[in-house]
mmCIF file of C-alpha atoms in Angstrom:
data_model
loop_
_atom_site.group_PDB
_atom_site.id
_atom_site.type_symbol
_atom_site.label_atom_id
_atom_site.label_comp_id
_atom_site.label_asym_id
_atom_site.label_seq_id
_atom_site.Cartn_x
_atom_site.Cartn_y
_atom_site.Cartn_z
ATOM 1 C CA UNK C 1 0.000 0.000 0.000
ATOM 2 C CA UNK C 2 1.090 3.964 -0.680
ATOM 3 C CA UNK C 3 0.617 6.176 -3.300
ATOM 4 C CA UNK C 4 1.706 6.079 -6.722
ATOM 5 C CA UNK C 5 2.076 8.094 -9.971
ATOM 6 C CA UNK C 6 2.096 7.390 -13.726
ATOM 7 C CA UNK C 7 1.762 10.083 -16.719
ATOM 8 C CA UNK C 8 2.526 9.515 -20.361
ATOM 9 C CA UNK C 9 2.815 12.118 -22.920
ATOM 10 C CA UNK C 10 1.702 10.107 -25.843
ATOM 11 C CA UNK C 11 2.703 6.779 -27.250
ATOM 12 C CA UNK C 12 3.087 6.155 -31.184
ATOM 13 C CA UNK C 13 5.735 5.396 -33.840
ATOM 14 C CA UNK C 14 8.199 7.291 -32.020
ATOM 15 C CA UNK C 15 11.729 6.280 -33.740
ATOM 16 C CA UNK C 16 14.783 5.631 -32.413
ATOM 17 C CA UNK C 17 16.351 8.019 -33.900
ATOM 18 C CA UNK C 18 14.429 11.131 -32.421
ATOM 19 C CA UNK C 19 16.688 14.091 -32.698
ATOM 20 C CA UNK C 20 17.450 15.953 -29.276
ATOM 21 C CA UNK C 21 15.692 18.869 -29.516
ATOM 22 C CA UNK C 22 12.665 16.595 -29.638
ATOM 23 C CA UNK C 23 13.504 13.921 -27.647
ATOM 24 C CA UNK C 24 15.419 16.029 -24.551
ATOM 25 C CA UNK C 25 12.265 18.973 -23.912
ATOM 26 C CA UNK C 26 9.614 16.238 -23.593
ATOM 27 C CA UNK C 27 12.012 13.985 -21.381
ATOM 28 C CA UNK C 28 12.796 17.078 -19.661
ATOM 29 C CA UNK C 29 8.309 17.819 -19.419
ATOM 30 C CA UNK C 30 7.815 14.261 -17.749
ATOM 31 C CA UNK C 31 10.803 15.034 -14.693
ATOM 32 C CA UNK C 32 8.964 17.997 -13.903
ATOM 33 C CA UNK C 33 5.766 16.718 -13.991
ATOM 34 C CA UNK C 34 6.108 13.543 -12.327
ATOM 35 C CA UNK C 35 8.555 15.493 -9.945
ATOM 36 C CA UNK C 36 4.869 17.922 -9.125
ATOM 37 C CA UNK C 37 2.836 15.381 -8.756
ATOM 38 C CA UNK C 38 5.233 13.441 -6.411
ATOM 39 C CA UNK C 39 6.018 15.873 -3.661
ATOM 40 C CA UNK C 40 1.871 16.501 -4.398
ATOM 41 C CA UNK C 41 1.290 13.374 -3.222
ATOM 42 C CA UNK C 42 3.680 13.771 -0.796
ATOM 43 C CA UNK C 43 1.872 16.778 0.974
ATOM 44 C CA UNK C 44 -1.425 14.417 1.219
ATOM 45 C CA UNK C 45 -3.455 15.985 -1.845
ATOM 46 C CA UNK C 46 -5.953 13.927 -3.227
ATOM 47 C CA UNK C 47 -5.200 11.789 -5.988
ATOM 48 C CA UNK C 48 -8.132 14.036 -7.585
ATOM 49 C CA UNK C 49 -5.927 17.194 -7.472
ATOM 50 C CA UNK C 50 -2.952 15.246 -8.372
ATOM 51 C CA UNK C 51 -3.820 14.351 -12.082
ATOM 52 C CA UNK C 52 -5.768 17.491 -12.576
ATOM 53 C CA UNK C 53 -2.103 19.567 -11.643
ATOM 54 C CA UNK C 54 -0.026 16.942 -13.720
ATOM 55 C CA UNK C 55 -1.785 17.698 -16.559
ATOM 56 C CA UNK C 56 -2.163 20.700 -16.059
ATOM 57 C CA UNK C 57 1.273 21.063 -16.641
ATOM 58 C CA UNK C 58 1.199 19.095 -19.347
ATOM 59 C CA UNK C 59 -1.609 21.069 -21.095
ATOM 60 C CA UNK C 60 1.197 24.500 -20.533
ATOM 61 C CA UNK C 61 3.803 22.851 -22.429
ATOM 62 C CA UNK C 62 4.212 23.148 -26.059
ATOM 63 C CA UNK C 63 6.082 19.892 -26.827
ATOM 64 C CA UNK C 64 3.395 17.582 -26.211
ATOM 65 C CA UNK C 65 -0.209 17.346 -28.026
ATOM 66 C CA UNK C 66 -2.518 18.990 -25.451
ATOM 67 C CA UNK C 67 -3.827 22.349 -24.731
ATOM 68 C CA UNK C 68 -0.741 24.825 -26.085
ATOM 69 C CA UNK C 69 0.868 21.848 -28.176
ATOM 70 C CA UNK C 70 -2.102 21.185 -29.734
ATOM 71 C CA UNK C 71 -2.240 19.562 -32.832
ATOM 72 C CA UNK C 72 -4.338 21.122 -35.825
ATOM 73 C CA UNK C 73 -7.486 19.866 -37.734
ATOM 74 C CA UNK C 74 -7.753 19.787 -41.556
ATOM 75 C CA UNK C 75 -8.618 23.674 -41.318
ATOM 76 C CA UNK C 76 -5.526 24.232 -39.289
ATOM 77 C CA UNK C 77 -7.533 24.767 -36.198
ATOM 78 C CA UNK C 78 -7.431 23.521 -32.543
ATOM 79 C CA UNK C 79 -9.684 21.642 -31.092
ATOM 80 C CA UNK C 80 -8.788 20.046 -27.481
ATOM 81 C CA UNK C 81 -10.660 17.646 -25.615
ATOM 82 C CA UNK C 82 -10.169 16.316 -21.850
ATOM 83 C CA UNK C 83 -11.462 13.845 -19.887
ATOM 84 C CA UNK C 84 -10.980 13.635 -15.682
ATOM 85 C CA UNK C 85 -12.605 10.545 -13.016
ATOM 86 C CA UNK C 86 -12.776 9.892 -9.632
ATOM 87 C CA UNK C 87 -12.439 5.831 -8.758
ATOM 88 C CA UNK C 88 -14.308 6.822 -5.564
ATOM 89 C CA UNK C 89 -17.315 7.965 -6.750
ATOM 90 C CA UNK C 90 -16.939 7.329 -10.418
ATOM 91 C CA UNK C 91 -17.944 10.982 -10.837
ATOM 92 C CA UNK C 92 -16.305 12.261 -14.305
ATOM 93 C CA UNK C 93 -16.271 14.997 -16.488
ATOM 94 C CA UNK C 94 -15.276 15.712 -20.077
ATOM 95 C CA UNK C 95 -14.956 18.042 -22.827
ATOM 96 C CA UNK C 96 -14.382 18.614 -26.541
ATOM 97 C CA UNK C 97 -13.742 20.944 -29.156
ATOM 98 C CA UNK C 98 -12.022 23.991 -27.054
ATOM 99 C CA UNK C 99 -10.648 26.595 -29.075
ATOM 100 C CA UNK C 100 -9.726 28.810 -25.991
ATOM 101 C CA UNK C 101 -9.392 27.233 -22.959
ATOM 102 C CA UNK C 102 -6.397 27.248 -21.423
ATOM 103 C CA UNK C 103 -6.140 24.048 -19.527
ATOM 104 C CA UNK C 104 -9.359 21.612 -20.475
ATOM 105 C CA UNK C 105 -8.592 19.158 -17.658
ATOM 106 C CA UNK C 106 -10.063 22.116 -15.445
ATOM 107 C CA UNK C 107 -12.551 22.337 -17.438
ATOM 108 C CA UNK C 108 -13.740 18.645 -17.342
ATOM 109 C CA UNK C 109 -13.690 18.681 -13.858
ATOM 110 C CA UNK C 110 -16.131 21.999 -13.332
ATOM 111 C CA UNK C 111 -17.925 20.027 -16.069
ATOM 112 C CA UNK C 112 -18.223 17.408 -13.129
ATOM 113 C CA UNK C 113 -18.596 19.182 -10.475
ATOM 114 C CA UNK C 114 -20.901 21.938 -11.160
ATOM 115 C CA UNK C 115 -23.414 20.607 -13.580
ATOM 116 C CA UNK C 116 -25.495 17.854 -13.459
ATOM 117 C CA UNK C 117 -23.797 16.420 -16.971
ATOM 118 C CA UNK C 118 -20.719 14.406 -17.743
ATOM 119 C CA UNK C 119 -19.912 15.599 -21.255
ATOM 120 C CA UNK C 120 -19.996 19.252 -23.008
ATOM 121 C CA UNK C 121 -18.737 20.106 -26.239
ATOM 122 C CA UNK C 122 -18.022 22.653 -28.637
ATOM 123 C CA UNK C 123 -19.801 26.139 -28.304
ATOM 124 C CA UNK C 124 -21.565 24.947 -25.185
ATOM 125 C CA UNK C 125 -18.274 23.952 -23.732
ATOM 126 C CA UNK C 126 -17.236 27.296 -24.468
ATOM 127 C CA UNK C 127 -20.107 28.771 -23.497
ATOM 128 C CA UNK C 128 -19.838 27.330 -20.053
ATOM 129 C CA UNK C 129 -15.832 27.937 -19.755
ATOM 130 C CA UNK C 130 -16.694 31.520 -19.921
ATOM 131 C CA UNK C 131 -20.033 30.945 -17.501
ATOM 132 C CA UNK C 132 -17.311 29.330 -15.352
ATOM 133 C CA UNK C 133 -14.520 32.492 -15.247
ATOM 134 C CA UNK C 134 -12.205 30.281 -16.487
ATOM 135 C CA UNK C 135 -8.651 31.400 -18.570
ATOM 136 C CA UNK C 136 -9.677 31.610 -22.171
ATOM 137 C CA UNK C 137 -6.994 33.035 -24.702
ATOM 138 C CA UNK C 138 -7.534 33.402 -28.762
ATOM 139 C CA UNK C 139 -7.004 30.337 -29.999
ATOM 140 C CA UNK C 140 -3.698 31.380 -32.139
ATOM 141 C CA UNK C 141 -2.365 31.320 -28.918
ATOM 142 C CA UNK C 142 -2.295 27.055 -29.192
ATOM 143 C CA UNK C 143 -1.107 26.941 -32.756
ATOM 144 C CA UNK C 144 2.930 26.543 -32.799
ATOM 145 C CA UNK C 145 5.553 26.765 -36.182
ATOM 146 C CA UNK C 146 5.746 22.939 -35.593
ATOM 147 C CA UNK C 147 2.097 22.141 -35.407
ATOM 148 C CA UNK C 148 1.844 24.357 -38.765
ATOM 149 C CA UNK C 149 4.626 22.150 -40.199
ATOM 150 C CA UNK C 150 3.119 18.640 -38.716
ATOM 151 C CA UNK C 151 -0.268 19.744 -40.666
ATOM 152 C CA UNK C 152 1.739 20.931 -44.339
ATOM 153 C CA UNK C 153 3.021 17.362 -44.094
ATOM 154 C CA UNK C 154 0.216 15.358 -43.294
ATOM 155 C CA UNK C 155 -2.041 17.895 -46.036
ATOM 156 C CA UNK C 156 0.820 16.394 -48.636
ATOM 157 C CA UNK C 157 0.704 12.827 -47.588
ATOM 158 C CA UNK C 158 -3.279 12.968 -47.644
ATOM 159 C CA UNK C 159 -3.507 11.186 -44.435
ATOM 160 C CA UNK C 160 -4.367 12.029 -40.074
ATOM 161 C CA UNK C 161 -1.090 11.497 -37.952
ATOM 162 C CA UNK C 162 0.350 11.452 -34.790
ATOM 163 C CA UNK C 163 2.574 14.229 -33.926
ATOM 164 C CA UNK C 164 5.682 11.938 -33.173
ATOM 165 C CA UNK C 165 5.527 10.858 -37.592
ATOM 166 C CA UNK C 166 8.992 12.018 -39.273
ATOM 167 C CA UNK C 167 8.419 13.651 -42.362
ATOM 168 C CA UNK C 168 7.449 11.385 -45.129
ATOM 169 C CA UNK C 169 8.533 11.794 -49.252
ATOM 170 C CA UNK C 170 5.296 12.494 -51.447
ATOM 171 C CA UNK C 171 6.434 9.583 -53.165
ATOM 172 C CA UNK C 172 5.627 7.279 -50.589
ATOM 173 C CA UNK C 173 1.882 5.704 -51.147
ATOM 174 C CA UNK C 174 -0.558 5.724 -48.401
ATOM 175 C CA UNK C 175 -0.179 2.069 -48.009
ATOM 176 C CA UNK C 176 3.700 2.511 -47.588
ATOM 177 C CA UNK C 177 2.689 4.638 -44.688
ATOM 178 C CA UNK C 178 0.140 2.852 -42.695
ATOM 179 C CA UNK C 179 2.910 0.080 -43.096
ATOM 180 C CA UNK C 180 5.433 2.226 -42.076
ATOM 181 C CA UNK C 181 3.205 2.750 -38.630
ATOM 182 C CA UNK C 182 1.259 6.239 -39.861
ATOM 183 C CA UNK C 183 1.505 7.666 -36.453
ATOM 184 C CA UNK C 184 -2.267 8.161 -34.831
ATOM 185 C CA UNK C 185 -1.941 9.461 -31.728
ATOM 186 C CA UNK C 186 -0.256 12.669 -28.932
ATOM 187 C CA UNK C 187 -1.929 13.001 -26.058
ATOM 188 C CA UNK C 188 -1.261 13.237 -21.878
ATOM 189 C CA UNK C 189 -2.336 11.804 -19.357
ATOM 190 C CA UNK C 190 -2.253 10.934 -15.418
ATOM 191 C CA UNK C 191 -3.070 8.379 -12.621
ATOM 192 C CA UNK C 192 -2.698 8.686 -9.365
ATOM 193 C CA UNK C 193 -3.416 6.496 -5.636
ATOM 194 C CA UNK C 194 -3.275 8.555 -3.178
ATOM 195 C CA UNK C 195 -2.024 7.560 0.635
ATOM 196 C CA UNK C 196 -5.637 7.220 1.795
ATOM 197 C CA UNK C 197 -6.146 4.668 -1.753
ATOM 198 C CA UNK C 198 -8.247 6.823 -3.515
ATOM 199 C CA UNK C 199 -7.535 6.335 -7.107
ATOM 200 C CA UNK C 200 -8.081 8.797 -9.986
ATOM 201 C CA UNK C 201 -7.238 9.952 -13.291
ATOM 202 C CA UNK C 202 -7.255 12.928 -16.350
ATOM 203 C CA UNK C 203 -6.557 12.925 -19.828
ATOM 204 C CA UNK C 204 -6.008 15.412 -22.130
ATOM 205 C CA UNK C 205 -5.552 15.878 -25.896
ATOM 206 C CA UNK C 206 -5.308 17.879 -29.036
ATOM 207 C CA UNK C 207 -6.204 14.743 -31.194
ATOM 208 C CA UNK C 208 -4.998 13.651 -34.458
ATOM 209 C CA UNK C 209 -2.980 16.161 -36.864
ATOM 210 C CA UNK C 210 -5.671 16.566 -40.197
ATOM 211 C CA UNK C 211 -8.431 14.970 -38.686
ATOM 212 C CA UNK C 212 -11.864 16.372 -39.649
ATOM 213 C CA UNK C 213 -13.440 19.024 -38.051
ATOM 214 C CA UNK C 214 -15.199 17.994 -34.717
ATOM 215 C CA UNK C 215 -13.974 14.650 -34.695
ATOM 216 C CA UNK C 216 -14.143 13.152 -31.141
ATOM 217 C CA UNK C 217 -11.373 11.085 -30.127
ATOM 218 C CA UNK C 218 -10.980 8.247 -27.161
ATOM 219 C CA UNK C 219 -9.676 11.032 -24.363
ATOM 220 C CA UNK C 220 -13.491 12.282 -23.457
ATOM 221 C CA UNK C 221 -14.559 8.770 -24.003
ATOM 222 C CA UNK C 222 -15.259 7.396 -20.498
ATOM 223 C CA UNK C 223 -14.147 3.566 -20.887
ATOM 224 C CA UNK C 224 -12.103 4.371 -23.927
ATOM 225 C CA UNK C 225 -9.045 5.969 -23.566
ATOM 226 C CA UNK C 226 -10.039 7.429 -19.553
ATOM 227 C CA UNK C 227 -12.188 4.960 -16.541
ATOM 228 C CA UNK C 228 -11.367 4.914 -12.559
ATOM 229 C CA UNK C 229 -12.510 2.849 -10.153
ATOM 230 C CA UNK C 230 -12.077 1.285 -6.766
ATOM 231 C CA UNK C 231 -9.310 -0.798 -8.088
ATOM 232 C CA UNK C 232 -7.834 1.277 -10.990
ATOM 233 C CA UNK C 233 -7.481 3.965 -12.725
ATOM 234 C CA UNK C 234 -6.283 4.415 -16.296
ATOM 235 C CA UNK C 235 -5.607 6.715 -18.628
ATOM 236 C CA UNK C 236 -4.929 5.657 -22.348
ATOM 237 C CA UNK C 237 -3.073 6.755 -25.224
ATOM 238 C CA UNK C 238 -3.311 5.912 -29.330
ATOM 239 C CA UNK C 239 -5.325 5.630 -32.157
ATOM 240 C CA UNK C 240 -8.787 6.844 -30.807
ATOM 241 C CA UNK C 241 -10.503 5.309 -32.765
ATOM 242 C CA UNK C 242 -8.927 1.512 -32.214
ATOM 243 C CA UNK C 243 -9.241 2.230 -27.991
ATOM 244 C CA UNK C 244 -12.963 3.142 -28.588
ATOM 245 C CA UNK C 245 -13.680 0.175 -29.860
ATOM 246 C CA UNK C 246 -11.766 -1.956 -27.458
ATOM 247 C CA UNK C 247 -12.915 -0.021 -24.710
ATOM 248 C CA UNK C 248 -9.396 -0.404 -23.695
ATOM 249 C CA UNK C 249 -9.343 1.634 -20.218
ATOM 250 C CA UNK C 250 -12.329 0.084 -18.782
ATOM 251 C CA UNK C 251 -11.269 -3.337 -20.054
ATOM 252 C CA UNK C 252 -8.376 -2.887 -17.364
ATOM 253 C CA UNK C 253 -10.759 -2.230 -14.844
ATOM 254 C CA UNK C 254 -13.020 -5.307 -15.925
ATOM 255 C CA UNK C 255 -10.641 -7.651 -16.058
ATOM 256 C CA UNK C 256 -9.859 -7.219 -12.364
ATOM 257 C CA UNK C 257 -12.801 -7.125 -11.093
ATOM 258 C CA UNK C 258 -14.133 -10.120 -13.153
ATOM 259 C CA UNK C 259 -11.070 -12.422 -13.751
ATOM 260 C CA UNK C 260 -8.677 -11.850 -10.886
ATOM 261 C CA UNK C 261 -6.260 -10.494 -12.951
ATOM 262 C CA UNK C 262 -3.167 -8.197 -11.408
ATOM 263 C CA UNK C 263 -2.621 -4.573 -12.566
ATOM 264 C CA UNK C 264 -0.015 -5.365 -15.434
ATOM 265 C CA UNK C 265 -1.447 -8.709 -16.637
ATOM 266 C CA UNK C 266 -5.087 -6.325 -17.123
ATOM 267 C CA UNK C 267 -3.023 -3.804 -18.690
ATOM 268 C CA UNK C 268 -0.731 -6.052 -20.907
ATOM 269 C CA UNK C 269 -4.070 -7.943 -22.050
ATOM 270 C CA UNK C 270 -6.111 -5.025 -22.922
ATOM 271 C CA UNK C 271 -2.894 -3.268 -25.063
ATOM 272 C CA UNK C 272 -2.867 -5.995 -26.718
ATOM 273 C CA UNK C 273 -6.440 -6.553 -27.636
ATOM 274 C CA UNK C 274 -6.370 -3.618 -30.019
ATOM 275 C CA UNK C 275 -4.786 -3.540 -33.563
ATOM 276 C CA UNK C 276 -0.886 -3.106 -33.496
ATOM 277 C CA UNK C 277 0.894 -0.425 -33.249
ATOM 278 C CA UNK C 278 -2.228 1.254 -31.565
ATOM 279 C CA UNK C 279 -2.201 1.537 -28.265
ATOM 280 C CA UNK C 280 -0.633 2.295 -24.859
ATOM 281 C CA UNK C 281 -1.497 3.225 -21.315
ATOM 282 C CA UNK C 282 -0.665 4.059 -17.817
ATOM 283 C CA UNK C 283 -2.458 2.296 -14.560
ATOM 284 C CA UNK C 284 -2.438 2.211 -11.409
ATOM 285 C CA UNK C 285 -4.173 -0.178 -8.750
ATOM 286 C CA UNK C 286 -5.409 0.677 -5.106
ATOM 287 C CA UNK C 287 -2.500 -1.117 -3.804
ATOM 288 C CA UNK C 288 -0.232 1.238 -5.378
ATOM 289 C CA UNK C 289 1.088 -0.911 -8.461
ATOM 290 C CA UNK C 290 1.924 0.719 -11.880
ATOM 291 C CA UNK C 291 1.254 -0.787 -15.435
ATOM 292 C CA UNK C 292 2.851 1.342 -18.163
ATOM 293 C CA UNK C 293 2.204 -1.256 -21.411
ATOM 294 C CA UNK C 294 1.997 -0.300 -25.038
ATOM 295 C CA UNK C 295 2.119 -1.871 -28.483
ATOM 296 C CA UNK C 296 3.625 1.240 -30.171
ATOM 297 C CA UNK C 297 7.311 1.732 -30.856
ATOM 298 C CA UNK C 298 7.355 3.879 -28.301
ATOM 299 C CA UNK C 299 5.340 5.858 -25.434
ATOM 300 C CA UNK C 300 6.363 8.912 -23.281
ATOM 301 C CA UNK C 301 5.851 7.600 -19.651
ATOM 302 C CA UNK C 302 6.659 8.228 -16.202
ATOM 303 C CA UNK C 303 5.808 7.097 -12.824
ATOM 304 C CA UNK C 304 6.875 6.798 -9.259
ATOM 305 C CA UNK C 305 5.690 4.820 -5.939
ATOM 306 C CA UNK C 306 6.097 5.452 -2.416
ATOM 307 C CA UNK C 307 8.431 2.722 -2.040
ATOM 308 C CA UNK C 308 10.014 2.559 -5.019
ATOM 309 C CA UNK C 309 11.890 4.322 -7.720
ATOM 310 C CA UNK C 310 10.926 6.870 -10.205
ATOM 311 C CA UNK C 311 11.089 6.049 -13.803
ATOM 312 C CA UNK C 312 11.368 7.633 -17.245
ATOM 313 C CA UNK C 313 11.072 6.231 -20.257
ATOM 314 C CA UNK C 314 9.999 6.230 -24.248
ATOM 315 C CA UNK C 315 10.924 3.138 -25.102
ATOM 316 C CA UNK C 316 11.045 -0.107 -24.279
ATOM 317 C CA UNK C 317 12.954 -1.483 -21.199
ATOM 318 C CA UNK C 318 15.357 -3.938 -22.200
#
């Protein structure tokens, strides 16, 4: 028993050979992060507050796909969409299609707290952001050079991608590229178990570069890609629409409760479930275990216990 920590910043095709200016920033992201939600933890905050502050943090920097490294639709415009749950109470809130909130994950959880819904989206999310008093900026403020880049280069490739794809030659068909693991996915996420074992968790994404306008990935689907409970809490990352389908987070959850399964053998079995190439996730379990599994080449990920030691990673452990 104790607390315990895990955030990822996005899992996908992430290659080996990831300069250092890419690689170094977001490695850099998850020490701070997990290093706030630690010494959060630490000071006896809820597991609640926890994820909501991690990715918070996350949301503020412009390296990973969420709130000001947001990726851009087919009209190079934002739209964000987070997703936050208590295990305890199963209470949960979520959003989509922000164009000036400043942190979503805040706005999920007003979404939970103060209205008698789950899910807003679009103008009435907005609407209620600004009902709310919440920080709202123009939305150029989300769009970065590299987001404008990521978009040219999907535009030319005529295809949705993660933002971890390297730049691909026109030449290359789109079969070449979905074989070459067309990258689907860039979002964050948290989940925490706090000291007194309540679990929680928050996710929060800009969704797929070139994907339509007011497409709704897995983050604000609870079950999908978010889901706590009184044994777990999960927060998942990938091609939305493969962990929809699966109902990959809440499989986790199931698969506990139903089959006896540990943490990581619910985890592992529900990554792999989905297509490939995928999927990925972070857990953790009221007894303060951590399950960081994916089927991508990579994931960002972090995580930390009370009696253990913090780890870092993108990809996998050898």
């Amino acid at each position: 028993m104790g607390w315990a920590i895990a955030l990822h910043g996005g899992a996908g095709d992430i290659p080996l050979t990831l300069p250092p200016e890419r690689r170094l920033p977001r490695e850099e992201a998850l020490q701070h992060c997990l290093h706030i939600g630690v010494e959060a933890l630490k000071a006896g905050n809820s597991a609640l507050d926890v994820v909501e502050l991690v990715v918070r943090e996350l949301e503020n920097n412009p390296h990973y796909n969420a709130g000001k490294g947001s990726v851009l639709t087919s009209e190079g415009t934002v739209e964000m969409e987070a997703c936050i749950m208590d295990g305890k109470t199963k209470k949960c809130g979520a959003v989509s299609g922000l164009k000036t909130v400043v942190n979503a994950i805040s706005l999920a959880r007003l979404v939970m707290e103060k209205t008698p819904h789950i899910y807003l989206a679009f103008d009435g999310a907005e609407a209620f952001a600004r009902e709310q008093g919440v920080e709202t900026v123009d939305s150029d403020h989300f769009i970065t050079k590299e987001n404008i880049e990521r978009l040219k280069q999907a535009k030319e490739a005529n295809r949705t991608q993660l933002d971890y794809t390297e730049p691909t030659p026109k030449a290359l068909t789109n079969e070449k590229l979905m074989a070459n693991g067309d990258s689907q996915l860039g979002t964050v996420g948290c989940v925490a178990v706090d000291s007194q074992g309540n679990l929680a968790t928050a996710t929060s994404t800009g969704g797929l570069v070139n994907k339509m306008v007011g497409r709704i990935g897995d983050t604000p689907i609870i079950g999908a890609g978010t889901y706590a409970n009184h044994l777990c809490a999960v927060s998942a990352t990938g091609k939305g629409e493969s962990i929809i389908r699966s109902t990959v987070a809440r499989d986790v959850a199931a698969l506990m409760e139903f089959k006896g399964l540990s943490l990581k053998e619910a985890a592992a079995y529900a990554v792999e479930s989905v297509p490939r190439g995928t999927a990925g996730l972070v857990a953790v379990s009221a007894t303060g275990e951590v399950a960081m599994p994916f089927n991508t080449l990579g994931m960002f990920r972090a995580s930390a216990t009370e009696d253990g030691h913090p780890e870092i990673a993108i990809w996998p452990s050898v």
